[in-house]
Amino acid sequence: ECSSLAGIMLLEVFLALGAVIIYFFLSKKKEETLSFKEGWWGKGQKPDAEEDTTIRPFKVETTEEELSDLFRRLDQARFAEPLENSCFHYGTNTVYLRKVVSYWKNQFNWKKQVEVLNKYPQFKTKIQGIDIHFVHVKPPRLPEGRSAKPLLMVHGWPGSFYEFYKIIPLLTDPASHGLSHEHVFEVICPSIPGYGFSEAPHKKDFNSVSAASVFYELMLRLGFNEFYAQGGDWGWLICTNLAQMAPSHMKGLHLNLASVTNMGFTHLLSILLGRYFPGLFGFQEEDVRQMFPFWKKGIYRILLESGYAHIQATKPDTVGCGLNDSPVGLAAYILEKFSTWTDLKFHNLEDGGLERKFNLDDLLTNIMIYWVSGCIVSSMRFYKENLQKGIGRQKHERLTVRVPTGIASFPNELLHTPQAWAQKKYTNIVSFRFMPRGGHFAALEEPELLAEDILQFVGKVEKEQLWKKK
Amino acid sequence: TILFLLRSFEYSQKNAVLVPAAALGVGGILVFWLRSRHKIKTIEMGDGWWGSGERPLKGKEDESIRPFKIETSDKEIEDLHRRLEQARYTPPLEGAAFHYGFNSNYLQKVVAYWRNQFDWRKQVEVLNKYPHFQTTIEGIDIHFIHVKPSYVPHGRAVQPLLMVHGWPGSFYEFYKIIPLLTEPAEHGLNEGDVVFEVICPSIPGYGFSEAPHQKGFDTIATARIFHKLMNRLGFKQYYVQGGDWGSRVTTNMAQMLPQSVKGLHLNVVFVNKQGLGRIISVMLGAYLPWLVGLTREDARRIYPFMQKNVYEILRESGYLHIQATKPDTAGCGLNDSPVGLAAYILEKFSTWTDKSFLDKDDGSLESKYSLDELLTNVMIYWVTSSIVSSMRYYKENFSNDPHLTAHARVGVHVPTGIAAFPQELLHTPRVWAKQVFKNIVTYSYMPRGGHFAAFEEPKLLAQDIMHFVRKVEQL
């Protein structure tokens, strides 16, 4: 009796163990991809007729009326005095803001900036019911026997396609800029629907997977079967989703931001002990320097800097309303990010350090894109569509990325993601490099550094034909 | 010498001395401990200077109380109209109602009313119907209204009552309740022998009170300034009432000078969720509310817990998060666009009155309020340019964490009355409130109403205040 009972128990244990092992195997073999998200974002009902798939050239335009309306609003701006000695600790300092507005009225030349914007060919095409705007720049000259590699670059908030204007020439014509000309790109920078000159979705639920699906269609429509993708801020998420959705089309994914939203027990453990046993958790010295003390550099920093995300993820139409009506309010809101996300220490400066890394013409051109297109509200809705279910709860956050990935880690990025964490999601990291300087708006602030990193990453991928090994 | 004396005794005699000595020692400690428990801890009053530049060393502060009248001009109204006419709107998403914030289709209707029917000059006369004053305290001008009963029957005592508003409200929120408190009999309220003279100040940085020029202006500073105000008006003992920030300020007043506060009445109660004990009581309370001191109504209001106390709070606290971190950024556009200001403020008057209003295309705003009164409150923020300074109050109060917890340990011992309105954002059961408010005299479950109690249900609130004060006076 005893032995048969023991025998049964042993059998049960083996069965259980076997089930666990089989489950493990199966779940590893079960390769999940992110499905393409069908959608129709136009007004009202989707018409029966087939969608117009033409690609139409587009030019940014302005009018006297637009300019005089802007100047009238700048003239009538009402400012509240800052507290004594508050610098940028309470947000954008209005003493400095007045100087920006004065420049905006008297020196900034929007007509000239429109010509600058139009120097690259722009187009519009209808996808899933809305007009998608994009810049498409081909190399001015190609070395013998070379072909241009298509590179999709996606911006974020509060940026725009304009952020890439300095880096585009470094990628389409590297030789003229002292960079290796082994790889030359043709660059496609679309505007996320709801941003800039891309039409805003009229229906609810347009999230990063929707944007990735739209951009996927765009690349196919442009005739690209294989391409590279690059992104930061929302561009990071959209390009990641694209890599999860169409891995066979993506040769490589390059990111200047690599957030990890699916935190587990090991992450918690590494936060608690990583400072003392970095090697145990795969942390490098630079990782420890940037992440610890975690209370100050992680939690406190997130709380201090994420108010905008919280309100945009819950009441975008409310918070954007005044900003679409007051260009000065819009400038204050957007400029605060260009200050703080470039270097947190800029809080302590009366002028927020804005002109140390950017010039006012570039900053105001980006703001003007939000102003003339009236897109601030729809740009904020993207936060609600992506965050309303909470962070770490969506399907795509649990899926991995197997496409060859390159990560450029900039030191002044708000939150640092160590390679040890990134590689849990991006299982095929080919290149992870610490950049010597720079913050969140990498393409605008440090275009050479970013271009170099993209080039060396693509070099690695191409040399070993890594996209074929999957 | 003592030791020598002790050693000189025999063993048994030593015991005879040691035991009573020990008993005396223990007894002494016990008495000391008991007394220190009863010795009420208060918040230090401290002092402050909020004017611009350095505090003047010489000269006494001007303590005069100057009559004040709200004024407007053609220029002000024309500027407003121009801005309303040039407003740029973004169409809402299909089927969004108020789930993405203030619906811009409805906003356009509000703005059309504001531009074409709302009469600011007439509203200024309405505002001026009560006597206004200004006086300088700690370097800034404090605005307040002071309404006395027009007729006091012989022998009836008039209770001074300080009522403090919150954000995004103002002293104007009290305009409907004031007559019910100063002349109850004329409004069909006869809650015993209670008649009030009402003082409603504007929190510095709000409305017609000057905004502080220095950092650090929090509810403690506000409490101290309002005590000084009441003192300057000649009151030694008074009742205080508040909701929203007013709840925090009046609570601090009670903690600071309990001897001056006859009674504290609140329509919202903030208690810090204290640790493990609270978590356990919440979990148990879902199944056995009576076991943890929750009534059936408490349970109805706080469960399902995650939905009502975590999810809904997260959904509604974006404004708090950005105002507590970047007030100058958040307020900048609102001080320049009256339409943006209206959307931001009126969203709260919709959602905080009734959460189900989120499902309505017009936020059901006009079901409980008139556009005239809603816009008058918005205009107070607009004409005084006080939206940014009003938002800074959040940062000043949430920045200093240890500061807050120190005051959380100071209990409230003055007689307290709590009116718990069903649509308030957070419900605090009496059993949780008792941990801070040691002397709850009345706790009422109100039948209807939300966050802006004085504005929305003035009669219900007035009745509860009188019921509370009557009880305190009888004590």
PDB file of C-alpha atoms in Angstrom, chain A residues 42-45 69 72-73 76-86 88-94 97 201-205 300 302-308 310-311 314-319 321-330 332-334 336-337 340 347 370-378 381 384-385 388, chain B residues 51-54 79 82-83 86-96 98-104 107 212-216 311 313-319 321-322 324-330 332-341 343-345 347-348 351 358 381-386 388-389 392 395-396 399:
ATOM      1  CA  GLY A  42     -11.871  59.736 -40.902  1.00  0.00           C
ATOM      2  CA  LYS A  43     -14.999  61.703 -40.102  1.00  0.00           C
ATOM      3  CA  GLY A  44     -18.312  59.925 -39.872  1.00  0.00           C
ATOM      4  CA  GLN A  45     -18.912  56.655 -41.665  1.00  0.00           C
ATOM      5  CA  ASP A  69      -3.433  87.117 -36.026  1.00  0.00           C
ATOM      6  CA  ARG A  72      -2.061  90.437 -32.315  1.00  0.00           C
ATOM      7  CA  ARG A  73      -2.081  87.588 -29.803  1.00  0.00           C
ATOM      8  CA  GLN A  76      -1.996  91.188 -26.055  1.00  0.00           C
ATOM      9  CA  ALA A  77      -0.241  88.493 -24.002  1.00  0.00           C
ATOM     10  CA  ARG A  78      -0.817  88.679 -20.242  1.00  0.00           C
ATOM     11  CA  PHE A  79       2.013  87.442 -18.062  1.00  0.00           C
ATOM     12  CA  ALA A  80       2.052  86.595 -14.327  1.00  0.00           C
ATOM     13  CA  GLU A  81       5.182  87.654 -12.442  1.00  0.00           C
ATOM     14  CA  PRO A  82       7.352  84.790 -11.208  1.00  0.00           C
ATOM     15  CA  LEU A  83       8.117  84.309  -7.523  1.00  0.00           C
ATOM     16  CA  GLU A  84      11.402  85.807  -6.391  1.00  0.00           C
ATOM     17  CA  ASN A  85      14.364  83.504  -7.094  1.00  0.00           C
ATOM     18  CA  SER A  86      12.292  80.764  -8.628  1.00  0.00           C
ATOM     19  CA  PHE A  88      12.607  77.413 -13.727  1.00  0.00           C
ATOM     20  CA  HIS A  89      11.554  75.543 -10.584  1.00  0.00           C
ATOM     21  CA  TYR A  90       7.898  76.484 -10.933  1.00  0.00           C
ATOM     22  CA  GLY A  91       7.842  75.961 -14.685  1.00  0.00           C
ATOM     23  CA  THR A  92       8.702  78.362 -17.503  1.00  0.00           C
ATOM     24  CA  ASN A  93       9.918  81.668 -16.073  1.00  0.00           C
ATOM     25  CA  THR A  94       7.874  84.526 -17.538  1.00  0.00           C
ATOM     26  CA  LEU A  97       9.387  84.128 -21.721  1.00  0.00           C
ATOM     27  CA  PRO A 201      -7.922  60.985 -36.108  1.00  0.00           C
ATOM     28  CA  HIS A 202     -11.626  61.682 -35.634  1.00  0.00           C
ATOM     29  CA  LYS A 203     -12.311  58.475 -33.752  1.00  0.00           C
ATOM     30  CA  LYS A 204     -11.240  57.299 -30.325  1.00  0.00           C
ATOM     31  CA  ASP A 205      -8.524  54.720 -29.682  1.00  0.00           C
ATOM     32  CA  TYR A 300      11.300  61.602  -7.373  1.00  0.00           C
ATOM     33  CA  ILE A 302       9.420  60.825 -12.450  1.00  0.00           C
ATOM     34  CA  LEU A 303       6.963  62.464 -10.039  1.00  0.00           C
ATOM     35  CA  LEU A 304       8.445  65.897 -10.548  1.00  0.00           C
ATOM     36  CA  GLU A 305       8.452  65.713 -14.342  1.00  0.00           C
ATOM     37  CA  SER A 306       5.366  63.683 -15.248  1.00  0.00           C
ATOM     38  CA  GLY A 307       2.557  66.113 -14.358  1.00  0.00           C
ATOM     39  CA  TYR A 308       2.093  66.922 -18.034  1.00  0.00           C
ATOM     40  CA  HIS A 310      -0.768  62.690 -16.139  1.00  0.00           C
ATOM     41  CA  ILE A 311      -3.067  65.503 -17.217  1.00  0.00           C
ATOM     42  CA  THR A 314      -6.687  62.033 -18.577  1.00  0.00           C
ATOM     43  CA  LYS A 315      -7.986  65.430 -19.771  1.00  0.00           C
ATOM     44  CA  PRO A 316      -6.236  66.326 -23.036  1.00  0.00           C
ATOM     45  CA  ASP A 317      -9.074  68.448 -24.398  1.00  0.00           C
ATOM     46  CA  THR A 318      -9.105  70.570 -21.249  1.00  0.00           C
ATOM     47  CA  VAL A 319      -5.389  71.196 -20.935  1.00  0.00           C
ATOM     48  CA  CYS A 321      -7.788  74.230 -25.020  1.00  0.00           C
ATOM     49  CA  GLY A 322      -6.009  77.339 -23.742  1.00  0.00           C
ATOM     50  CA  LEU A 323      -2.792  76.375 -25.514  1.00  0.00           C
ATOM     51  CA  ASN A 324      -4.541  76.337 -28.867  1.00  0.00           C
ATOM     52  CA  ASP A 325      -5.800  79.841 -28.184  1.00  0.00           C
ATOM     53  CA  SER A 326      -2.709  81.483 -26.646  1.00  0.00           C
ATOM     54  CA  PRO A 327       0.562  81.152 -28.586  1.00  0.00           C
ATOM     55  CA  VAL A 328       2.440  82.433 -25.531  1.00  0.00           C
ATOM     56  CA  GLY A 329       0.886  79.719 -23.364  1.00  0.00           C
ATOM     57  CA  LEU A 330       1.754  77.135 -26.012  1.00  0.00           C
ATOM     58  CA  ALA A 332       5.689  78.275 -22.334  1.00  0.00           C
ATOM     59  CA  TYR A 333       4.371  74.718 -22.219  1.00  0.00           C
ATOM     60  CA  ILE A 334       6.576  73.375 -25.010  1.00  0.00           C
ATOM     61  CA  GLU A 336       9.701  73.989 -20.604  1.00  0.00           C
ATOM     62  CA  LYS A 337      10.316  70.518 -22.012  1.00  0.00           C
ATOM     63  CA  THR A 340      14.275  70.345 -18.637  1.00  0.00           C
ATOM     64  CA  HIS A 347      15.941  74.234 -13.583  1.00  0.00           C
ATOM     65  CA  TYR A 370       1.871  73.210 -33.464  1.00  0.00           C
ATOM     66  CA  TRP A 371       0.332  76.689 -33.705  1.00  0.00           C
ATOM     67  CA  VAL A 372      -0.446  76.957 -37.424  1.00  0.00           C
ATOM     68  CA  SER A 373      -1.769  73.400 -37.631  1.00  0.00           C
ATOM     69  CA  GLY A 374      -3.794  73.822 -34.415  1.00  0.00           C
ATOM     70  CA  CYS A 375      -2.718  70.324 -33.365  1.00  0.00           C
ATOM     71  CA  ILE A 376      -1.847  70.711 -29.676  1.00  0.00           C
ATOM     72  CA  VAL A 377      -5.071  69.078 -28.463  1.00  0.00           C
ATOM     73  CA  SER A 378      -4.881  66.103 -30.824  1.00  0.00           C
ATOM     74  CA  ARG A 381      -4.880  62.884 -26.961  1.00  0.00           C
ATOM     75  CA  LYS A 384      -4.704  59.223 -23.293  1.00  0.00           C
ATOM     76  CA  GLU A 385      -5.029  56.657 -26.069  1.00  0.00           C
ATOM     77  CA  GLN A 388      -5.434  55.194 -20.210  1.00  0.00           C
TER      78      GLN A 388
ATOM     79  CA  GLY B  51       5.641  91.256   0.137  1.00  0.00           C
ATOM     80  CA  SER B  52       8.165  91.988  -2.571  1.00  0.00           C
ATOM     81  CA  GLY B  53      11.784  92.429  -1.669  1.00  0.00           C
ATOM     82  CA  GLU B  54      13.072  92.482   1.866  1.00  0.00           C
ATOM     83  CA  ASP B  79     -10.459  93.093 -24.289  1.00  0.00           C
ATOM     84  CA  ARG B  82     -12.057  90.397 -28.411  1.00  0.00           C
ATOM     85  CA  ARG B  83     -10.424  87.325 -26.954  1.00  0.00           C
ATOM     86  CA  GLN B  86     -10.922  85.104 -31.659  1.00  0.00           C
ATOM     87  CA  ALA B  87     -10.994  81.793 -29.771  1.00  0.00           C
ATOM     88  CA  ARG B  88      -9.675  78.738 -31.662  1.00  0.00           C
ATOM     89  CA  TYR B  89     -11.356  75.419 -30.935  1.00  0.00           C
ATOM     90  CA  THR B  90     -10.460  71.787 -31.661  1.00  0.00           C
ATOM     91  CA  PRO B  91     -13.437  69.556 -32.514  1.00  0.00           C
ATOM     92  CA  PRO B  92     -13.943  66.739 -30.026  1.00  0.00           C
ATOM     93  CA  LEU B  93     -13.524  63.088 -30.952  1.00  0.00           C
ATOM     94  CA  GLU B  94     -16.725  61.353 -31.995  1.00  0.00           C
ATOM     95  CA  GLY B  95     -18.601  60.111 -28.937  1.00  0.00           C
ATOM     96  CA  ALA B  96     -16.173  61.625 -26.471  1.00  0.00           C
ATOM     97  CA  PHE B  98     -16.583  64.804 -21.347  1.00  0.00           C
ATOM     98  CA  HIS B  99     -14.249  61.810 -21.185  1.00  0.00           C
ATOM     99  CA  TYR B 100     -11.340  63.640 -22.803  1.00  0.00           C
ATOM    100  CA  GLY B 101     -11.958  66.798 -20.817  1.00  0.00           C
ATOM    101  CA  PHE B 102     -14.213  69.758 -21.544  1.00  0.00           C
ATOM    102  CA  ASN B 103     -16.149  69.145 -24.759  1.00  0.00           C
ATOM    103  CA  SER B 104     -15.362  71.984 -27.171  1.00  0.00           C
ATOM    104  CA  LEU B 107     -17.655  75.179 -24.817  1.00  0.00           C
ATOM    105  CA  PRO B 212       2.579  86.248  -2.214  1.00  0.00           C
ATOM    106  CA  HIS B 213       5.867  87.345  -3.800  1.00  0.00           C
ATOM    107  CA  GLN B 214       7.986  84.858  -1.838  1.00  0.00           C
ATOM    108  CA  LYS B 215       8.206  81.094  -2.039  1.00  0.00           C
ATOM    109  CA  GLY B 216       6.765  78.850   0.636  1.00  0.00           C
ATOM    110  CA  TYR B 311      -8.591  54.562 -10.377  1.00  0.00           C
ATOM    111  CA  ILE B 313      -8.567  59.589  -8.194  1.00  0.00           C
ATOM    112  CA  LEU B 314      -5.826  58.946 -10.757  1.00  0.00           C
ATOM    113  CA  ARG B 315      -8.226  59.899 -13.505  1.00  0.00           C
ATOM    114  CA  GLU B 316      -9.143  63.144 -11.786  1.00  0.00           C
ATOM    115  CA  SER B 317      -5.816  64.260 -10.327  1.00  0.00           C
ATOM    116  CA  GLY B 318      -3.822  65.219 -13.440  1.00  0.00           C
ATOM    117  CA  TYR B 319      -4.454  68.890 -12.698  1.00  0.00           C
ATOM    118  CA  HIS B 321       0.016  66.720 -10.414  1.00  0.00           C
ATOM    119  CA  ILE B 322       0.922  69.407 -12.935  1.00  0.00           C
ATOM    120  CA  ALA B 324       2.028  70.808  -7.774  1.00  0.00           C
ATOM    121  CA  THR B 325       5.092  70.618 -10.047  1.00  0.00           C
ATOM    122  CA  LYS B 326       4.877  73.213 -12.837  1.00  0.00           C
ATOM    123  CA  PRO B 327       2.248  75.807 -11.882  1.00  0.00           C
ATOM    124  CA  ASP B 328       3.783  78.644 -13.887  1.00  0.00           C
ATOM    125  CA  THR B 329       3.737  76.544 -17.046  1.00  0.00           C
ATOM    126  CA  ALA B 330       0.230  75.183 -16.498  1.00  0.00           C
ATOM    127  CA  CYS B 332       0.504  80.634 -18.458  1.00  0.00           C
ATOM    128  CA  GLY B 333      -1.899  79.958 -21.337  1.00  0.00           C
ATOM    129  CA  LEU B 334      -4.908  80.139 -19.013  1.00  0.00           C
ATOM    130  CA  ASN B 335      -4.003  83.665 -17.992  1.00  0.00           C
ATOM    131  CA  ASP B 336      -3.931  84.651 -21.650  1.00  0.00           C
ATOM    132  CA  SER B 337      -6.955  82.779 -23.014  1.00  0.00           C
ATOM    133  CA  PRO B 338     -10.262  83.264 -21.168  1.00  0.00           C
ATOM    134  CA  VAL B 339     -11.744  80.374 -23.136  1.00  0.00           C
ATOM    135  CA  GLY B 340      -8.925  78.082 -21.991  1.00  0.00           C
ATOM    136  CA  LEU B 341      -9.430  79.310 -18.441  1.00  0.00           C
ATOM    137  CA  ALA B 343     -12.642  75.098 -19.974  1.00  0.00           C
ATOM    138  CA  TYR B 344     -10.111  74.294 -17.256  1.00  0.00           C
ATOM    139  CA  ILE B 345     -12.211  75.611 -14.372  1.00  0.00           C
ATOM    140  CA  GLU B 347     -14.482  70.978 -16.144  1.00  0.00           C
ATOM    141  CA  LYS B 348     -14.149  70.719 -12.358  1.00  0.00           C
ATOM    142  CA  THR B 351     -16.984  66.364 -12.818  1.00  0.00           C
ATOM    143  CA  LEU B 358     -18.627  62.728 -17.657  1.00  0.00           C
ATOM    144  CA  TYR B 381      -9.825  84.525 -11.860  1.00  0.00           C
ATOM    145  CA  TRP B 382      -9.682  86.385 -15.187  1.00  0.00           C
ATOM    146  CA  VAL B 383      -9.891  90.019 -14.051  1.00  0.00           C
ATOM    147  CA  THR B 384      -7.427  89.492 -11.203  1.00  0.00           C
ATOM    148  CA  SER B 385      -4.997  87.411 -13.308  1.00  0.00           C
ATOM    149  CA  SER B 386      -4.757  85.053 -10.372  1.00  0.00           C
ATOM    150  CA  VAL B 388      -1.010  81.147 -11.868  1.00  0.00           C
ATOM    151  CA  SER B 389      -0.690  82.204  -8.226  1.00  0.00           C
ATOM    152  CA  ARG B 392       1.316  77.746  -7.037  1.00  0.00           C
ATOM    153  CA  LYS B 395       3.292  73.285  -5.216  1.00  0.00           C
ATOM    154  CA  GLU B 396       3.848  75.117  -1.930  1.00  0.00           C
ATOM    155  CA  SER B 399       6.612  70.182  -1.783  1.00  0.00           C
TER     156      SER B 399
END
